[in-house]
Amino acid sequence: MRLWSVWWSCVERLRPAFKRSRTFLWFALALAAVCVRPDLAGVTSLVRSLGLEPACYGSLLRLFHSTGFDTQCLARLWTRTALALLQRQAWRAGRHTVFLADGIKIPKTGRKMPAVKKLHQESESNTKPEYIFGHSCQVIALAVRAARGCFAMPLAGGIHEGVVFSNRDRRTQLDKLAAMLLALGVSTPGLLVADAYYASAKIILPLLRTGWHLITGVRSNAVAYRPAEETATRCRGRRRVYGEKVVLRACFEEAEAFADAPSPIYGEVGVVLRYRVLDLLWRPVGIAVRFVLVAHPTRGRKILLSTDLSLAPLAIIETYGIRFKIEVSFKQAIHTLGVYAYHFWMAPMKPRPRRSGNQHLHMESERYRNAVRRKLRAYHAHIQLGIVAQGLLQILAVLEPVAVWRGHGSWLRTLRVGVPPSERVVALALRNALPQFLADSPKNATLAQFIRKRIDLGRAEGLKLAS
């Protein structure tokens, strides 16, 4: 009962994103179903998890396609909620709150799904095919400290590739990620951590204009420049900005310029690495940035970039070392919550060849383009609902770990001290406490009453919850 009370107090903060109370209640119902469902078979699993009447299936489909709420506003409110509840636990580097960003490619085989295209994916393992058909999504997460560990709490996500509505639209995935990040309306100074794909002026310049900073890796063939030296006599023309060219990869050969330090990388103990700091001009952005060259005894060499010149090199290494946590959150989102397990097909969609890339719709009718927009809105609604559900489980793991371990009612071979419960453990605890929440909630408890009215007592799931 305690877990559901905290859960509902968090969900109530999202009410302003919805035009009507009934739309909000359907969203809260779907959110509860995602948090406790035992399988990930699309919308039907939401109906089974709460023992709902069959008529609720159509209502849930209409919820995802509804214009009664704005996913961008929902993401902004969810970000505000996460920062307010986890203010003390948020990971900070200097005076900046740390956010993580990365992309994920979701396989989709449906030919009736807009934005599905042929995607190339790189992986260090051979378990993934080189090319897939699917949706290309980008996600922004908040880095959170928990006990002696940390995790990435997703805040917003979207499909940023596959559909082009106007032939005048020249935005890339980097432009769209920067716009999505700034639309969250974060008031505190932010620091974005991402991989080398995001080391671009399209990301850095919009962030710097709004007071944000970026930590990222750069390619091994990157070059930078020393500031131009002042000359005694002024020549005609513009003053030189760039001086001597520096090949960053070659700087690793100057061993005497490196310093030794205990590794600050997450999870490493007793490891000594070597690093070197260079503040140089980087031509893609035209300003001085801080490069940290890292020589790790087992991981090899890495070149890091920070736009904040005040950050210490070891702080840059430590902050970049938690970037992998967003990939761990992707694994939980796929296998535990089914964030990307949507199957919304578009019946009037025109057939497309398998080798095709982006769908260019500027020659299509306005009616067809609106149908594509409606379907994309449903995809984004499902993704954002799953992101909120995953974040709620993580909040409960941080704020109520004792109640979670007391109520999960299962067995684990190894309990790691200092590590918060996983999303699966919290989901088990919520599932076990759901009958008590529905039975013992007062008559004026809005959500419990809304769910009770829609339980199908003719099925085993409904009888179990109503008993």
PDB file of C-alpha atoms in Angstrom, residues 147-342:
ATOM      1  CA  ALA A 147      23.537   4.011  -2.540  1.00  0.00           C
ATOM      2  CA  ARG A 148      26.944   2.970  -3.890  1.00  0.00           C
ATOM      3  CA  GLY A 149      25.777   2.721  -7.491  1.00  0.00           C
ATOM      4  CA  CYS A 150      24.098   4.845 -10.120  1.00  0.00           C
ATOM      5  CA  PHE A 151      21.573   4.484 -12.922  1.00  0.00           C
ATOM      6  CA  ALA A 152      20.102   6.432 -15.834  1.00  0.00           C
ATOM      7  CA  MET A 153      16.498   7.580 -15.429  1.00  0.00           C
ATOM      8  CA  PRO A 154      14.920   8.178 -18.862  1.00  0.00           C
ATOM      9  CA  LEU A 155      13.178  11.528 -19.287  1.00  0.00           C
ATOM     10  CA  ALA A 156      12.172  11.837 -22.940  1.00  0.00           C
ATOM     11  CA  GLY A 157      12.490   9.958 -26.199  1.00  0.00           C
ATOM     12  CA  GLY A 158      11.352  10.143 -29.768  1.00  0.00           C
ATOM     13  CA  ILE A 159      11.667   8.780 -33.302  1.00  0.00           C
ATOM     14  CA  HIS A 160      13.950  11.200 -35.138  1.00  0.00           C
ATOM     15  CA  GLU A 161      14.450   9.413 -38.428  1.00  0.00           C
ATOM     16  CA  GLY A 162      12.408   7.725 -41.134  1.00  0.00           C
ATOM     17  CA  VAL A 163       9.839  10.377 -42.124  1.00  0.00           C
ATOM     18  CA  VAL A 164      10.398  13.718 -43.888  1.00  0.00           C
ATOM     19  CA  PHE A 165       7.263  15.847 -44.168  1.00  0.00           C
ATOM     20  CA  SER A 166       8.852  18.760 -46.066  1.00  0.00           C
ATOM     21  CA  ASN A 167      11.652  18.769 -48.626  1.00  0.00           C
ATOM     22  CA  ARG A 168      12.838  22.025 -47.026  1.00  0.00           C
ATOM     23  CA  ASP A 169      13.497  20.292 -43.718  1.00  0.00           C
ATOM     24  CA  ARG A 170      17.275  19.967 -43.387  1.00  0.00           C
ATOM     25  CA  ARG A 171      17.353  18.983 -39.717  1.00  0.00           C
ATOM     26  CA  THR A 172      19.497  16.022 -38.739  1.00  0.00           C
ATOM     27  CA  GLN A 173      19.167  13.695 -35.758  1.00  0.00           C
ATOM     28  CA  LEU A 174      21.608  15.940 -33.888  1.00  0.00           C
ATOM     29  CA  ASP A 175      19.419  18.994 -34.456  1.00  0.00           C
ATOM     30  CA  LYS A 176      16.360  17.100 -33.238  1.00  0.00           C
ATOM     31  CA  LEU A 177      18.119  15.801 -30.120  1.00  0.00           C
ATOM     32  CA  ALA A 178      19.290  19.301 -29.181  1.00  0.00           C
ATOM     33  CA  ALA A 179      15.747  20.624 -29.674  1.00  0.00           C
ATOM     34  CA  MET A 180      14.261  17.800 -27.571  1.00  0.00           C
ATOM     35  CA  LEU A 181      16.773  18.431 -24.778  1.00  0.00           C
ATOM     36  CA  LEU A 182      16.184  22.181 -24.634  1.00  0.00           C
ATOM     37  CA  ALA A 183      12.388  21.670 -24.796  1.00  0.00           C
ATOM     38  CA  LEU A 184      12.544  19.907 -21.407  1.00  0.00           C
ATOM     39  CA  GLY A 185      12.910  23.321 -19.784  1.00  0.00           C
ATOM     40  CA  VAL A 186      15.610  22.360 -17.265  1.00  0.00           C
ATOM     41  CA  SER A 187      16.300  25.410 -15.110  1.00  0.00           C
ATOM     42  CA  THR A 188      19.470  24.120 -13.417  1.00  0.00           C
ATOM     43  CA  PRO A 189      22.846  24.215 -15.237  1.00  0.00           C
ATOM     44  CA  GLY A 190      23.063  21.014 -17.251  1.00  0.00           C
ATOM     45  CA  LEU A 191      25.886  18.840 -18.559  1.00  0.00           C
ATOM     46  CA  LEU A 192      25.148  16.373 -21.355  1.00  0.00           C
ATOM     47  CA  VAL A 193      27.242  13.207 -21.673  1.00  0.00           C
ATOM     48  CA  ALA A 194      27.148  11.342 -24.986  1.00  0.00           C
ATOM     49  CA  ASP A 195      29.325   9.235 -27.266  1.00  0.00           C
ATOM     50  CA  ALA A 196      31.493  10.446 -30.141  1.00  0.00           C
ATOM     51  CA  TYR A 197      28.554  10.624 -32.578  1.00  0.00           C
ATOM     52  CA  TYR A 198      27.358  13.732 -30.747  1.00  0.00           C
ATOM     53  CA  ALA A 199      30.708  15.572 -30.904  1.00  0.00           C
ATOM     54  CA  SER A 200      29.357  18.088 -33.388  1.00  0.00           C
ATOM     55  CA  ALA A 201      28.665  21.800 -33.679  1.00  0.00           C
ATOM     56  CA  LYS A 202      24.976  20.943 -34.180  1.00  0.00           C
ATOM     57  CA  ILE A 203      24.908  19.809 -30.539  1.00  0.00           C
ATOM     58  CA  ILE A 204      27.555  21.984 -28.906  1.00  0.00           C
ATOM     59  CA  LEU A 205      26.519  25.428 -30.168  1.00  0.00           C
ATOM     60  CA  PRO A 206      22.805  25.196 -29.159  1.00  0.00           C
ATOM     61  CA  LEU A 207      23.847  23.900 -25.728  1.00  0.00           C
ATOM     62  CA  LEU A 208      26.388  26.668 -25.140  1.00  0.00           C
ATOM     63  CA  ARG A 209      23.848  29.336 -26.100  1.00  0.00           C
ATOM     64  CA  THR A 210      21.590  28.170 -23.259  1.00  0.00           C
ATOM     65  CA  GLY A 211      24.287  27.621 -20.619  1.00  0.00           C
ATOM     66  CA  TRP A 212      24.685  23.860 -21.085  1.00  0.00           C
ATOM     67  CA  HIS A 213      27.944  21.966 -21.575  1.00  0.00           C
ATOM     68  CA  LEU A 214      28.902  18.698 -23.257  1.00  0.00           C
ATOM     69  CA  ILE A 215      31.261  15.850 -22.402  1.00  0.00           C
ATOM     70  CA  THR A 216      31.840  13.398 -25.207  1.00  0.00           C
ATOM     71  CA  GLY A 217      34.438  11.248 -26.869  1.00  0.00           C
ATOM     72  CA  VAL A 218      36.076  12.203 -30.154  1.00  0.00           C
ATOM     73  CA  ARG A 219      37.416  10.102 -32.987  1.00  0.00           C
ATOM     74  CA  SER A 220      40.998   8.935 -32.905  1.00  0.00           C
ATOM     75  CA  ASN A 221      41.876  11.022 -35.986  1.00  0.00           C
ATOM     76  CA  ALA A 222      40.680  14.306 -34.436  1.00  0.00           C
ATOM     77  CA  VAL A 223      42.881  17.384 -34.697  1.00  0.00           C
ATOM     78  CA  ALA A 224      42.917  20.688 -32.829  1.00  0.00           C
ATOM     79  CA  TYR A 225      44.879  23.927 -32.939  1.00  0.00           C
ATOM     80  CA  ARG A 226      46.865  26.052 -30.565  1.00  0.00           C
ATOM     81  CA  PRO A 227      45.925  29.734 -30.418  1.00  0.00           C
ATOM     82  CA  ALA A 228      47.774  31.837 -32.984  1.00  0.00           C
ATOM     83  CA  GLU A 229      50.793  33.651 -31.616  1.00  0.00           C
ATOM     84  CA  GLU A 230      50.770  37.418 -31.494  1.00  0.00           C
ATOM     85  CA  THR A 231      53.110  39.040 -34.037  1.00  0.00           C
ATOM     86  CA  ALA A 232      55.004  42.263 -33.536  1.00  0.00           C
ATOM     87  CA  THR A 233      53.728  43.757 -36.771  1.00  0.00           C
ATOM     88  CA  ARG A 234      50.089  43.655 -37.755  1.00  0.00           C
ATOM     89  CA  CYS A 235      49.469  42.345 -41.284  1.00  0.00           C
ATOM     90  CA  ARG A 236      46.542  43.206 -43.506  1.00  0.00           C
ATOM     91  CA  GLY A 237      43.390  41.134 -43.240  1.00  0.00           C
ATOM     92  CA  ARG A 238      41.770  39.306 -40.388  1.00  0.00           C
ATOM     93  CA  ARG A 239      43.748  38.422 -37.308  1.00  0.00           C
ATOM     94  CA  ARG A 240      44.859  34.794 -37.262  1.00  0.00           C
ATOM     95  CA  VAL A 241      42.893  32.592 -34.888  1.00  0.00           C
ATOM     96  CA  TYR A 242      44.351  29.128 -35.398  1.00  0.00           C
ATOM     97  CA  GLY A 243      48.007  28.461 -34.802  1.00  0.00           C
ATOM     98  CA  GLU A 244      49.947  25.222 -34.764  1.00  0.00           C
ATOM     99  CA  LYS A 245      47.988  22.116 -35.730  1.00  0.00           C
ATOM    100  CA  VAL A 246      47.926  19.357 -33.091  1.00  0.00           C
ATOM    101  CA  VAL A 247      47.172  15.751 -34.024  1.00  0.00           C
ATOM    102  CA  LEU A 248      45.666  14.442 -30.792  1.00  0.00           C
ATOM    103  CA  ARG A 249      46.545  10.832 -31.503  1.00  0.00           C
ATOM    104  CA  ALA A 250      50.231  11.762 -31.743  1.00  0.00           C
ATOM    105  CA  CYS A 251      50.142  13.337 -28.273  1.00  0.00           C
ATOM    106  CA  PHE A 252      49.996   9.858 -26.740  1.00  0.00           C
ATOM    107  CA  GLU A 253      53.633   9.365 -27.778  1.00  0.00           C
ATOM    108  CA  GLU A 254      54.811  12.086 -25.368  1.00  0.00           C
ATOM    109  CA  ALA A 255      54.815   9.873 -22.282  1.00  0.00           C
ATOM    110  CA  GLU A 256      56.503  12.443 -20.049  1.00  0.00           C
ATOM    111  CA  ALA A 257      53.533  14.804 -20.412  1.00  0.00           C
ATOM    112  CA  PHE A 258      51.104  12.312 -18.813  1.00  0.00           C
ATOM    113  CA  ALA A 259      50.191  12.131 -15.126  1.00  0.00           C
ATOM    114  CA  ASP A 260      49.297   9.019 -13.121  1.00  0.00           C
ATOM    115  CA  ALA A 261      46.143   8.821 -10.993  1.00  0.00           C
ATOM    116  CA  PRO A 262      43.841   6.184  -9.454  1.00  0.00           C
ATOM    117  CA  SER A 263      41.085   5.413 -11.921  1.00  0.00           C
ATOM    118  CA  PRO A 264      37.872   7.367 -11.150  1.00  0.00           C
ATOM    119  CA  ILE A 265      35.881   5.210 -13.578  1.00  0.00           C
ATOM    120  CA  TYR A 266      32.677   3.737 -12.143  1.00  0.00           C
ATOM    121  CA  GLY A 267      33.218   0.296 -10.615  1.00  0.00           C
ATOM    122  CA  GLU A 268      37.025   0.258 -10.840  1.00  0.00           C
ATOM    123  CA  VAL A 269      39.187  -0.233  -7.727  1.00  0.00           C
ATOM    124  CA  GLY A 270      42.960  -0.490  -7.576  1.00  0.00           C
ATOM    125  CA  VAL A 271      43.508   0.608 -11.187  1.00  0.00           C
ATOM    126  CA  VAL A 272      45.969   3.353 -12.119  1.00  0.00           C
ATOM    127  CA  LEU A 273      45.531   5.208 -15.403  1.00  0.00           C
ATOM    128  CA  ARG A 274      47.482   7.949 -17.136  1.00  0.00           C
ATOM    129  CA  TYR A 275      45.993  11.158 -18.492  1.00  0.00           C
ATOM    130  CA  ARG A 276      46.951  14.420 -20.149  1.00  0.00           C
ATOM    131  CA  VAL A 277      44.998  17.678 -20.446  1.00  0.00           C
ATOM    132  CA  LEU A 278      45.102  20.014 -23.460  1.00  0.00           C
ATOM    133  CA  ASP A 279      43.020  23.181 -23.851  1.00  0.00           C
ATOM    134  CA  LEU A 280      42.967  23.762 -27.608  1.00  0.00           C
ATOM    135  CA  LEU A 281      40.873  25.393 -30.298  1.00  0.00           C
ATOM    136  CA  TRP A 282      38.546  22.982 -32.053  1.00  0.00           C
ATOM    137  CA  ARG A 283      37.674  24.122 -35.551  1.00  0.00           C
ATOM    138  CA  PRO A 284      34.136  22.604 -35.778  1.00  0.00           C
ATOM    139  CA  VAL A 285      32.931  25.007 -33.059  1.00  0.00           C
ATOM    140  CA  GLY A 286      35.591  27.709 -33.269  1.00  0.00           C
ATOM    141  CA  ILE A 287      36.225  27.914 -29.511  1.00  0.00           C
ATOM    142  CA  ALA A 288      38.642  26.474 -26.986  1.00  0.00           C
ATOM    143  CA  VAL A 289      37.634  23.127 -25.512  1.00  0.00           C
ATOM    144  CA  ARG A 290      39.320  20.791 -23.063  1.00  0.00           C
ATOM    145  CA  PHE A 291      40.719  17.511 -24.389  1.00  0.00           C
ATOM    146  CA  VAL A 292      41.589  14.762 -21.922  1.00  0.00           C
ATOM    147  CA  LEU A 293      43.779  11.998 -23.328  1.00  0.00           C
ATOM    148  CA  VAL A 294      43.371   8.808 -21.283  1.00  0.00           C
ATOM    149  CA  ALA A 295      45.688   5.800 -21.403  1.00  0.00           C
ATOM    150  CA  HIS A 296      44.003   2.951 -19.531  1.00  0.00           C
ATOM    151  CA  PRO A 297      45.978  -0.217 -18.701  1.00  0.00           C
ATOM    152  CA  THR A 298      43.220  -2.557 -19.950  1.00  0.00           C
ATOM    153  CA  ARG A 299      40.717  -0.435 -21.897  1.00  0.00           C
ATOM    154  CA  GLY A 300      43.269   1.206 -24.175  1.00  0.00           C
ATOM    155  CA  ARG A 301      43.330   4.832 -25.282  1.00  0.00           C
ATOM    156  CA  LYS A 302      40.476   7.325 -25.335  1.00  0.00           C
ATOM    157  CA  ILE A 303      40.212  11.026 -26.185  1.00  0.00           C
ATOM    158  CA  LEU A 304      37.523  12.936 -24.284  1.00  0.00           C
ATOM    159  CA  LEU A 305      36.203  16.429 -24.988  1.00  0.00           C
ATOM    160  CA  SER A 306      34.627  18.866 -22.533  1.00  0.00           C
ATOM    161  CA  THR A 307      33.272  22.292 -23.413  1.00  0.00           C
ATOM    162  CA  ASP A 308      33.571  23.323 -19.752  1.00  0.00           C
ATOM    163  CA  LEU A 309      37.182  24.404 -19.216  1.00  0.00           C
ATOM    164  CA  SER A 310      36.693  24.608 -15.443  1.00  0.00           C
ATOM    165  CA  LEU A 311      36.073  20.868 -14.981  1.00  0.00           C
ATOM    166  CA  ALA A 312      38.993  18.890 -13.580  1.00  0.00           C
ATOM    167  CA  PRO A 313      40.307  16.134 -15.879  1.00  0.00           C
ATOM    168  CA  LEU A 314      39.526  13.344 -13.399  1.00  0.00           C
ATOM    169  CA  ALA A 315      35.966  14.687 -13.043  1.00  0.00           C
ATOM    170  CA  ILE A 316      35.612  14.544 -16.840  1.00  0.00           C
ATOM    171  CA  ILE A 317      36.851  10.948 -16.891  1.00  0.00           C
ATOM    172  CA  GLU A 318      34.543   9.950 -14.028  1.00  0.00           C
ATOM    173  CA  THR A 319      31.504  11.607 -15.603  1.00  0.00           C
ATOM    174  CA  TYR A 320      32.085  10.057 -19.016  1.00  0.00           C
ATOM    175  CA  GLY A 321      32.554   6.693 -17.297  1.00  0.00           C
ATOM    176  CA  ILE A 322      28.848   6.489 -16.405  1.00  0.00           C
ATOM    177  CA  ARG A 323      27.678   6.990 -19.998  1.00  0.00           C
ATOM    178  CA  PHE A 324      27.097   3.243 -20.378  1.00  0.00           C
ATOM    179  CA  LYS A 325      24.295   3.420 -17.800  1.00  0.00           C
ATOM    180  CA  ILE A 326      21.865   4.696 -20.431  1.00  0.00           C
ATOM    181  CA  GLU A 327      22.539   1.526 -22.434  1.00  0.00           C
ATOM    182  CA  VAL A 328      21.724  -0.517 -19.318  1.00  0.00           C
ATOM    183  CA  SER A 329      18.439   1.393 -19.032  1.00  0.00           C
ATOM    184  CA  PHE A 330      17.670   0.480 -22.670  1.00  0.00           C
ATOM    185  CA  LYS A 331      18.029  -3.190 -21.748  1.00  0.00           C
ATOM    186  CA  GLN A 332      15.557  -2.801 -18.880  1.00  0.00           C
ATOM    187  CA  ALA A 333      13.188  -0.786 -21.082  1.00  0.00           C
ATOM    188  CA  ILE A 334      13.105  -3.541 -23.702  1.00  0.00           C
ATOM    189  CA  HIS A 335      13.087  -6.711 -21.592  1.00  0.00           C
ATOM    190  CA  THR A 336      11.317  -5.612 -18.389  1.00  0.00           C
ATOM    191  CA  LEU A 337       8.842  -2.885 -19.343  1.00  0.00           C
ATOM    192  CA  GLY A 338       8.322  -3.221 -23.095  1.00  0.00           C
ATOM    193  CA  VAL A 339       8.715   0.513 -23.696  1.00  0.00           C
ATOM    194  CA  TYR A 340       9.169  -0.028 -27.433  1.00  0.00           C
ATOM    195  CA  ALA A 341       6.787  -3.003 -27.811  1.00  0.00           C
ATOM    196  CA  TYR A 342       4.129  -1.132 -29.790  1.00  0.00           C
TER     197      TYR A 342
END
